[in-house]
Structure formats: structure tokens, C-alpha cells
Short mmCIF file of C-alpha atoms and ligand atoms in Angstrom, two decimals:
data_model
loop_
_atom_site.label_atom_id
_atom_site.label_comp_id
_atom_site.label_asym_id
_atom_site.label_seq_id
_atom_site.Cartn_x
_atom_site.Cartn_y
_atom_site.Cartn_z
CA UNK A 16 -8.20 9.42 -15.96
CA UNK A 17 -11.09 8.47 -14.31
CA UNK A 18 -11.06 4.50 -13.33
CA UNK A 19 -13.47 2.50 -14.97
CA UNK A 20 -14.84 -1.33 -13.51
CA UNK A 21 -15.79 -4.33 -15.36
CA UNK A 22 -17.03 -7.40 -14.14
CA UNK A 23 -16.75 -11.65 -14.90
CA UNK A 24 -19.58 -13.59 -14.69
CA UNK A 25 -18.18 -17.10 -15.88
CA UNK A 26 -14.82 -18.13 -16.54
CA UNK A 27 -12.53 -16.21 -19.16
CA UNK A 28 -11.77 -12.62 -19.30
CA UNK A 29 -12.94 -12.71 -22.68
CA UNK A 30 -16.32 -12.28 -21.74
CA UNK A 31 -16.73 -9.09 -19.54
CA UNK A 32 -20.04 -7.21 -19.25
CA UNK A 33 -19.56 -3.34 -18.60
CA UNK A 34 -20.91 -2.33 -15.30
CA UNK A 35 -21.11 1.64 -14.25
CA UNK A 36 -18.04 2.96 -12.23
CA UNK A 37 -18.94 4.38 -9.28
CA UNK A 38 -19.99 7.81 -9.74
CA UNK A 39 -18.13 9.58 -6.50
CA UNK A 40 -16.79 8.53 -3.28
CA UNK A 41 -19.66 8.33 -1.46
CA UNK A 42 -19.82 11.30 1.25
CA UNK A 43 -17.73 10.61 4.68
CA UNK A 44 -19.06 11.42 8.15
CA UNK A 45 -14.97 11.52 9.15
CA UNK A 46 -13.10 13.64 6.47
CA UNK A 47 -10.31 11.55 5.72
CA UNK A 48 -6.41 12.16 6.51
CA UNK A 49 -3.80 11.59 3.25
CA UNK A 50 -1.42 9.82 3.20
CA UNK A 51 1.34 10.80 4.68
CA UNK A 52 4.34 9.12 2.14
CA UNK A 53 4.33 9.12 -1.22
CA UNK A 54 4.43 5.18 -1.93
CA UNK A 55 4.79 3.33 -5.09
CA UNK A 56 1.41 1.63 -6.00
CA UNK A 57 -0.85 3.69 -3.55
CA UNK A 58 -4.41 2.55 -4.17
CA UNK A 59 -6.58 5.63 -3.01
CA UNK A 60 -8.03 5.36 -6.23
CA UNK A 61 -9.45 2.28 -5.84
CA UNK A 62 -11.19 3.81 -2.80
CA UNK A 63 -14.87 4.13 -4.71
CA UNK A 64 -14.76 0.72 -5.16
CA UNK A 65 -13.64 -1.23 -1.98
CA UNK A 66 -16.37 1.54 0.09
CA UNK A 67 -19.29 -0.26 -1.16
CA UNK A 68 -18.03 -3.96 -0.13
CA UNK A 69 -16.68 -1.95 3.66
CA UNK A 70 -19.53 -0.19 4.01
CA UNK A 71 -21.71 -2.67 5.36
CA UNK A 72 -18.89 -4.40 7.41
CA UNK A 73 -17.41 -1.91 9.19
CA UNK A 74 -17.74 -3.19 12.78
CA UNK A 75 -15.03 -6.01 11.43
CA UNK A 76 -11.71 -5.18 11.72
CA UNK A 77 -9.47 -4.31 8.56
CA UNK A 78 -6.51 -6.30 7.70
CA UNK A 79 -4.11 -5.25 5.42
CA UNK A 80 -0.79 -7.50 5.05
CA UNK A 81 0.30 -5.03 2.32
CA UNK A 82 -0.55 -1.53 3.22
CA UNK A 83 2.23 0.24 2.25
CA UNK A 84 1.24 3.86 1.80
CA UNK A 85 -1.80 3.26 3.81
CA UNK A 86 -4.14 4.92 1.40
CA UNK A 87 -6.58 2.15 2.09
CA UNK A 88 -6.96 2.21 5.29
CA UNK A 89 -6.86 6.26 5.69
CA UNK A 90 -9.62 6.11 3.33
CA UNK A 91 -12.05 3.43 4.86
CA UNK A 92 -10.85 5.17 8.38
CA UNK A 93 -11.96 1.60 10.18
CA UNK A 94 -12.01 1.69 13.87
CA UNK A 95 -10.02 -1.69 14.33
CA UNK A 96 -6.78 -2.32 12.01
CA UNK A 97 -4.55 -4.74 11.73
CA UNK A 98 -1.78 -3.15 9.14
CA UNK A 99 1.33 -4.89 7.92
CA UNK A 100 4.01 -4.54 5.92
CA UNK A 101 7.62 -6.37 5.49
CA UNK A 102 9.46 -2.84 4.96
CA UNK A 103 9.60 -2.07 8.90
CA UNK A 104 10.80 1.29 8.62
CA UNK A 105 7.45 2.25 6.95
CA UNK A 106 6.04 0.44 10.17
CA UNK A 107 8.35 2.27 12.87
CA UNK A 108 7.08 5.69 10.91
CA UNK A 109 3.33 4.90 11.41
CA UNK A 110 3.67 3.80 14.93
CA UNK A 111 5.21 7.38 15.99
CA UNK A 112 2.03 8.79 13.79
CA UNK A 113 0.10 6.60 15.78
CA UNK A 114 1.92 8.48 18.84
CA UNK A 115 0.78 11.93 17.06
CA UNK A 116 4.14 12.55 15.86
CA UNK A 117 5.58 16.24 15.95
CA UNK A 118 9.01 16.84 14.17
CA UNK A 119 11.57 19.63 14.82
CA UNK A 120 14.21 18.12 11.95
CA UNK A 121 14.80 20.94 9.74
CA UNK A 122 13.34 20.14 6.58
CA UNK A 123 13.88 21.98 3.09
CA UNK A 124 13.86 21.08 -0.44
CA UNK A 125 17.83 21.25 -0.61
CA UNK A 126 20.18 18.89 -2.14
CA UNK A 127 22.88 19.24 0.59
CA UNK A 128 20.17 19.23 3.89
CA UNK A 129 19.21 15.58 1.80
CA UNK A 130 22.13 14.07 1.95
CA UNK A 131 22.96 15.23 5.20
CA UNK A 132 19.76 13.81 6.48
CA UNK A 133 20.41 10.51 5.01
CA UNK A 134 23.58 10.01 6.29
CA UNK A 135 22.36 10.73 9.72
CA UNK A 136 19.67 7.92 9.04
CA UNK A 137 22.01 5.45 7.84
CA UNK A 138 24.12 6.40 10.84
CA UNK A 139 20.82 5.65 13.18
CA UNK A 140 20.32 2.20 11.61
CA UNK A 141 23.86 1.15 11.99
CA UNK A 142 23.82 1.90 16.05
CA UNK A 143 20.70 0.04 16.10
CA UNK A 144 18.39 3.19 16.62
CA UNK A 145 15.88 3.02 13.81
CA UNK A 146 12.54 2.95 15.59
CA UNK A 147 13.43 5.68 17.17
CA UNK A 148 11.79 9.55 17.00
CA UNK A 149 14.78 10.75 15.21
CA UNK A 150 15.02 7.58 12.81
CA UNK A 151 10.76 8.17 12.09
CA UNK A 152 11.21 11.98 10.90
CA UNK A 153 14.31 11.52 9.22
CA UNK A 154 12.71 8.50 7.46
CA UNK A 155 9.18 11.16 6.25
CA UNK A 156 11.79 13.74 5.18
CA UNK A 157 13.80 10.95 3.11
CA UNK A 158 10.70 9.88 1.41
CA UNK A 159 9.12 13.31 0.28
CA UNK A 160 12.45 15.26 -0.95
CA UNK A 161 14.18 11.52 -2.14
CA UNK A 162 13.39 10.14 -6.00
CA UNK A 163 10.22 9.34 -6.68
CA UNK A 164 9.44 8.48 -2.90
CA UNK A 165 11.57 4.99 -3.44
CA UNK A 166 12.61 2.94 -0.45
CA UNK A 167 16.01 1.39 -1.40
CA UNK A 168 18.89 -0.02 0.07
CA UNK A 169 22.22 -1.14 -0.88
CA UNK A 170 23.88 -4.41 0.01
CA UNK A 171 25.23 -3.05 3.49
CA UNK A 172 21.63 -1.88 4.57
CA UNK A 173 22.25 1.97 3.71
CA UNK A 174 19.49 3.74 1.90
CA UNK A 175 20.47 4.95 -1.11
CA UNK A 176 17.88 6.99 -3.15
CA UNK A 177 18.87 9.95 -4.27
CA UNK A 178 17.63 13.43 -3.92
CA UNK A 179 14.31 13.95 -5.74
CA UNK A 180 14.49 17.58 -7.60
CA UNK A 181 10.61 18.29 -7.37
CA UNK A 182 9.71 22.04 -7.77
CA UNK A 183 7.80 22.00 -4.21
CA UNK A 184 7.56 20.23 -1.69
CA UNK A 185 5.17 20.35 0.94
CA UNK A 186 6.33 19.21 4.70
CA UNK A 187 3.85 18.07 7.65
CA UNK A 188 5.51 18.69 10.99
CA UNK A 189 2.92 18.18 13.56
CA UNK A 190 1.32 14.94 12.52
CA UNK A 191 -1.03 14.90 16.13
CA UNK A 192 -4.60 14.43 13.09
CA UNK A 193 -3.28 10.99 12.75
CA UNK A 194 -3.51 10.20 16.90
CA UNK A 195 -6.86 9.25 16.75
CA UNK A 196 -7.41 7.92 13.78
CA UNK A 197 -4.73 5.16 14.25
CA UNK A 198 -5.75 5.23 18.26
CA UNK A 199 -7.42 1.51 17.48
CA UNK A 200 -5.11 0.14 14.54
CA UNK A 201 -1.78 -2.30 15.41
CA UNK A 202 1.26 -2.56 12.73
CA UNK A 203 3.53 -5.66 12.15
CA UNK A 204 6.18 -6.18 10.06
CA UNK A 205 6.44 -9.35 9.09
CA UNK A 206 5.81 -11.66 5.74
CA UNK A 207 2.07 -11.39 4.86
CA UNK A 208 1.61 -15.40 6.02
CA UNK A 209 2.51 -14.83 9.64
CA UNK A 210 0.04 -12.20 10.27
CA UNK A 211 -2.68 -13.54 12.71
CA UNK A 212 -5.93 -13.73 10.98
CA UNK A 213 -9.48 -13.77 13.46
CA UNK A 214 -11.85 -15.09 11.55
CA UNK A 215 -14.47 -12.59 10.82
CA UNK A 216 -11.31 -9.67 9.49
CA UNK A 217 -11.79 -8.07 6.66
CA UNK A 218 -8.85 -8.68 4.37
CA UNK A 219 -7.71 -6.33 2.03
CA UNK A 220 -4.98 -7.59 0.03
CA UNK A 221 -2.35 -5.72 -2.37
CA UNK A 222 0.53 -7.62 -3.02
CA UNK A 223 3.50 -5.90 -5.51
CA UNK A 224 2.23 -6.61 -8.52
CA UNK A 225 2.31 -9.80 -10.70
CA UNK A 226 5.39 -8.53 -13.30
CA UNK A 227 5.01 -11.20 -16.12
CA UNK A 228 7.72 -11.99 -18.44
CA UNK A 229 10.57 -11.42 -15.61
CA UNK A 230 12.41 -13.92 -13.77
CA UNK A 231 12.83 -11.61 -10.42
CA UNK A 232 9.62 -9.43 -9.00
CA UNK A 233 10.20 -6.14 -7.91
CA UNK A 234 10.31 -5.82 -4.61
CA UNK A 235 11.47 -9.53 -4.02
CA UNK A 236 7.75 -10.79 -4.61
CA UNK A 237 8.08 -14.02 -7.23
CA UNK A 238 5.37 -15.87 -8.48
CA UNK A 239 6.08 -18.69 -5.79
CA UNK A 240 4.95 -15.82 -3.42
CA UNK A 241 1.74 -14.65 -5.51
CA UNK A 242 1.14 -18.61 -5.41
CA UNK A 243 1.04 -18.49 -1.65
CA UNK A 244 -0.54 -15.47 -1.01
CA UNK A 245 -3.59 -16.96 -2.63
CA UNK A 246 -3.66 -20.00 -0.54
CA UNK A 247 -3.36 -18.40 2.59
CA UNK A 248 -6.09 -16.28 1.45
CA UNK A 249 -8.14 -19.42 0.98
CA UNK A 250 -7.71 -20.25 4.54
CA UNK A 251 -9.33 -17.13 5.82
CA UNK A 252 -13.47 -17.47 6.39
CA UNK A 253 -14.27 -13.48 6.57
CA UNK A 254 -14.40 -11.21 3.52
CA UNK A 255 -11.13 -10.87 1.52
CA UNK A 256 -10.43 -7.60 -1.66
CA UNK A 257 -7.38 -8.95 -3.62
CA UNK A 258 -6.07 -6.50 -5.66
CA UNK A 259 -3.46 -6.52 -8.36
CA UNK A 260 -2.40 -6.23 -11.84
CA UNK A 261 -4.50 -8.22 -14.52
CA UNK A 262 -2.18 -10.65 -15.86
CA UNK A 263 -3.83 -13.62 -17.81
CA UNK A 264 -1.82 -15.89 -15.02
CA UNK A 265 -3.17 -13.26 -11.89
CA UNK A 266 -6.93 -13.69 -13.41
CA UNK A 267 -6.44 -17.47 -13.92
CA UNK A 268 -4.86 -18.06 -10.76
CA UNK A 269 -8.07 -16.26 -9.30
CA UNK A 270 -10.80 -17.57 -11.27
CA UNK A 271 -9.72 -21.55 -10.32
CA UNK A 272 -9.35 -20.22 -6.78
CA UNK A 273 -13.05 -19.40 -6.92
CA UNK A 274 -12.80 -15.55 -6.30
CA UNK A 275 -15.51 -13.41 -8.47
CA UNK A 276 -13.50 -11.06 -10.32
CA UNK A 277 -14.19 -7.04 -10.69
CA UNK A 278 -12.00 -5.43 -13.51
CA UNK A 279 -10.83 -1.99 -13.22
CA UNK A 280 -9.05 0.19 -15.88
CA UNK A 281 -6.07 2.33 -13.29
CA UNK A 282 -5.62 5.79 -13.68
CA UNK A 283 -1.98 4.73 -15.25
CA UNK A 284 -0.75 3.80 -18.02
CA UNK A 285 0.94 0.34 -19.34
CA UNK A 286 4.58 1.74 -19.76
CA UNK A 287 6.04 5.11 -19.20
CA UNK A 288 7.98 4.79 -22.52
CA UNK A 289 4.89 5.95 -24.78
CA UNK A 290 2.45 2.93 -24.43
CA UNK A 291 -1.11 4.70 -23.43
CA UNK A 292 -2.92 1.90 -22.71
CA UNK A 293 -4.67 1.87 -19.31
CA UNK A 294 -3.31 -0.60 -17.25
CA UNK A 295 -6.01 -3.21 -16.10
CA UNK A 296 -6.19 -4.32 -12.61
CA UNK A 297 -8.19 -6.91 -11.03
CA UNK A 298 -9.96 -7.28 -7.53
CA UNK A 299 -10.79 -10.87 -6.80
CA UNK A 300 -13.50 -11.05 -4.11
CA UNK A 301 -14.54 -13.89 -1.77
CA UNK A 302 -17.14 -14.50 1.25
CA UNK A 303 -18.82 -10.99 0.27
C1 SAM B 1 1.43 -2.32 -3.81
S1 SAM B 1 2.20 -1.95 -2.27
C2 SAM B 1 0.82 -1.66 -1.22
C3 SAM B 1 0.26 -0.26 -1.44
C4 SAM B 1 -0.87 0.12 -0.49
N1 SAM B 1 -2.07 -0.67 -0.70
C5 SAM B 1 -1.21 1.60 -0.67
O1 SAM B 1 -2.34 1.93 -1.08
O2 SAM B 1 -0.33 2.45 -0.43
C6 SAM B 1 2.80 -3.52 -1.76
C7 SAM B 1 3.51 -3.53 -0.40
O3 SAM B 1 3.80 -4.90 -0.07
C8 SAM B 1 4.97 -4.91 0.76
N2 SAM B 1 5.48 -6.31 0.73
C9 SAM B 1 6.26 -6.90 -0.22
N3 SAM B 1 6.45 -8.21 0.08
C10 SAM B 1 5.77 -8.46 1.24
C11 SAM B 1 5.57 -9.62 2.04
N4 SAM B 1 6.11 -10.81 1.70
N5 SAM B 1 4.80 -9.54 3.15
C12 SAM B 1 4.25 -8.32 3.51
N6 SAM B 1 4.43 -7.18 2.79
C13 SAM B 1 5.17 -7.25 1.66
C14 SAM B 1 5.87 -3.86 0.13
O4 SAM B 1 6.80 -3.38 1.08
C15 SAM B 1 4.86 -2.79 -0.33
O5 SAM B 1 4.74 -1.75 0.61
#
């Protein structure tokens, strides 16, 4: 489904004029790399509509305190990057891409190689060895053959997703595109409010989404948290993209904050369980 954008001028999502979604991605000088992971709530969709607000900018540097699957910042390819996450195995993996990572673990679409695999990366963790090479290409082969390219882990710090059945799988072993790409980016792993912020970054912010009507976020991200992410976004005096799901409370929260608000319709639905309603996300803008 192709994503479409609408736009608030004044208070209240009731009143939203129609405004044309982009036509294409606009054509790159720099072809750009995919992602590397499959991550749960990759935004490369969303890439026709952040290029316009980059485009003009791109001498700042990026900041991401969310990037998970770093389909953002593939996509806008910045030279400078700041990119953070709290899950630091996803950040140990990009720094040995930033190294131009080649991997000689056997890797196959088999049920017993998976399982051997993860208990050899559970084994690394517990003897303190996952940032290491070994820990980094287990980690890629975890995510691609494992369920739906989750990143669990039970209550003794063992990751537990199991194998993922897909038909096909495709593998990257030699991972030396990404080298320099990455050359100028740096990757923390921290909580998105101690990320150093110099003034004039660009911030592009994706938080888990806002889940209404449950007491517990996924991923460990409450309300408190969307609360706070918003006023440490206020803090920042260079351009900030929010993105996130368009929950009457998310909108609301944004709107009294200021922000001007750009709605898109995702390229997924509400519920898997039969509901085909788009599902509406939001990007609140400010100092753009
Ligand atoms: C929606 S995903 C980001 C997806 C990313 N924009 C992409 O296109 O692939 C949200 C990310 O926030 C991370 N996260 C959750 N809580 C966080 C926190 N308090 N500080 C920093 N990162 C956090 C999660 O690990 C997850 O990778």
C-alpha cells in the first residue's frame, strides 16, 4: 500500500486538509545500502517524506536516539551520525559493520544449525564476550533465520526466539559496502535522554510506539517515557522528525508541545486479526 500524508493546520485532528504524497523517492547520487536486520517497526517507508525536510540540511549531523533497524539513516546516507539505541547488541553489530564486517559462521536456513548458533551466543554473553566478532555474526544470523526477526530475552539474559521457518533466506557475509558509509557515524547505547545533543543536529526521533489502552508498552517504553521523550525534545534548538503512532493522546501531546503535525496512512494495517484499516502515524516537526 502506498503511504499517503495529511497535514494539521490548527489544533484538532478533526480538521485535516489532504496534501499530495510524495510521488517517488527522489533520485540518490549514493545508491543506498538496506538494511541489514530485519527490525520490528523499520521506517524505510517513511523515507519520501523525511528526504524533503534532510535535503536541505544535510551538512548537520543526524541523530537518531531510536534507530533500530537503521533504515533511516541508510536511507538519508548523512555524512555525520550520531545513532543510538538501548538494545546494545544491535549497537555491537553495527560497529563491526562499521569495521566492514566479513563472516565465516556457517549460516543455513536449518532448524538444528539455529539452535546451535544460539546457544553459542548465549554462551558468548555469559563469559562476557558479546561485542565481540563472533558475538556480531552470530547475533545477524540469529536475527534473519529467528521468528519474525524478534530480539528477546528471558529473565537470565538468554535469547530466546525461536527458529523462524521462512521459505528463503538470504545471508550477507562480506558486509565491507557498509565501511564507508558508516566511516563518519558513532553508536551509543544508552536511554534516548543521555545522548549528547550539539545544537544544530538533526533529530530524528522514533520511539516504540504509543500502545493505548495497555498498562505496560512493548518494549518497556510507558507513557511516563513518551512524556519525557517530548520534553527532552523541547530542549533541543536544531530541527527535530518525531515519528510515531497517531494516538489521540500522541497527537495531543504534540499539538500542546507546539510541533506542526504531518499525518501519514503506514503501509500496515491496524491489527493482524482481520482489521484493514491503515494504521495512521504521525510526524511532529519543529525548528524546520
Ligand atoms: C520503532 S524502533 C526504531 C526503528 C528504526 N527507526 C528503523 O527504521 O528501523 C524503536 C527502537 O527504540 C529502542 N528503544 C526502546 N527504548 C529506548 C530508550 N529508552 N532509549 C533508546 N532507545 C530505546 C528499541 O530498542 C527499538 O530499536
Amino acid at each position: 500500500m502506498k503511504p499517503s500524508v495529511t497535514s494539521s493546520r490548527r489544533k484538532g485532528s478533526a480538521d485535516l486538509r489532504d496534501l499530495p504524497a510524495p510521488r517517488t523517492e527522489p533520485s540518490m547520487k549514493v545508491p543506498s545500502l538496506r538494511p541489514p536486520l530485519k527490525w520490528a517497526g523499520g521506517k524505510r517507508w517513511q523515507l519520501p517524506h523525511l528526504r524533503p525536510f534532510w535535503m536541505t540540511r544535510t551538512h548537520r549531523r543526524l541523530v537518531e536516539p531510536f534507530c533500530g533497524g537503521l533504515a533511516v539513516a541508510l536511507g538519508l546516507a548523512p555524512e555525520r551520525a550520531l545513532l543510538n539505541d538501548i538494545n546494545p547488541h544491535v549497537v555491537d553489530f553495527y560497529r563491526w559493520l562499521k569495521r566492514g564486517l566479513k563472516t565465516a559462521v556457517p549460516m543455513k536456513n536449518d532448524e538444528s544449525l539455529f539452535y546451535s548458533h544460539r546457544r553459542r551466543f548465549n554462551e558468548l554473553l555469559a563469559a562476557g564476550r558479546g561485542t565481540g566478532r563472533e558475538a556480531a555474526a552470530l547475533f545477524y544470523y540469529l536475527n534473519r533465520t529467528g521468528y519474525n526477526g524478534l530480539c528477546r530475552f528471558n529473565r537470565r539474559g538468554e535469547f530466546n526466539v525461536p527458529f523462524g521457518r521462512y521459505a528463503r533466506i538470504p545471508y550477507t557475509r562480506d558486509f565491507s559496502p557498509y565501511r564507508r558509509v558508516l566511516s563518519g557515524w558513532e553508536f551509543t547505547s544508552h536511554d534516548f535522554e543521555d545522548l549528547p545533543l550539539e545544537k544544530g543536529d538533526f533529530v530524528y526521533a522514533d520511539p516504540p510506539y504509543d500502545v493505548e489502552f495497555t498498562q505496560y508498552a512493548k518494549e518497556g517504553f510507558s507513557w511516563d517515557d513518551q512524556v519525557r521523550l517530548v520534553e527532552w525534545l523541547l530542549t533541543h534548538r536544531g530541527p527535530v522528525v518525531l515519528s510515531n503512532q497517531a494516538t489521540e493522546r500522541i497527537v495531543r501531546l504534540y499539538e500542546t508541545a507546539g510541533f506542526r503535525l504531518l499525518f501519514l496512512r503506514a503501509p500496515r494495517m491496524i491489527s493482524c486479526t482481520g482489521d484493514r484499516t491503515p494504521a495512521r502515524e504521525v510526524l511532529a516537526v519543529r525548528n524546520i
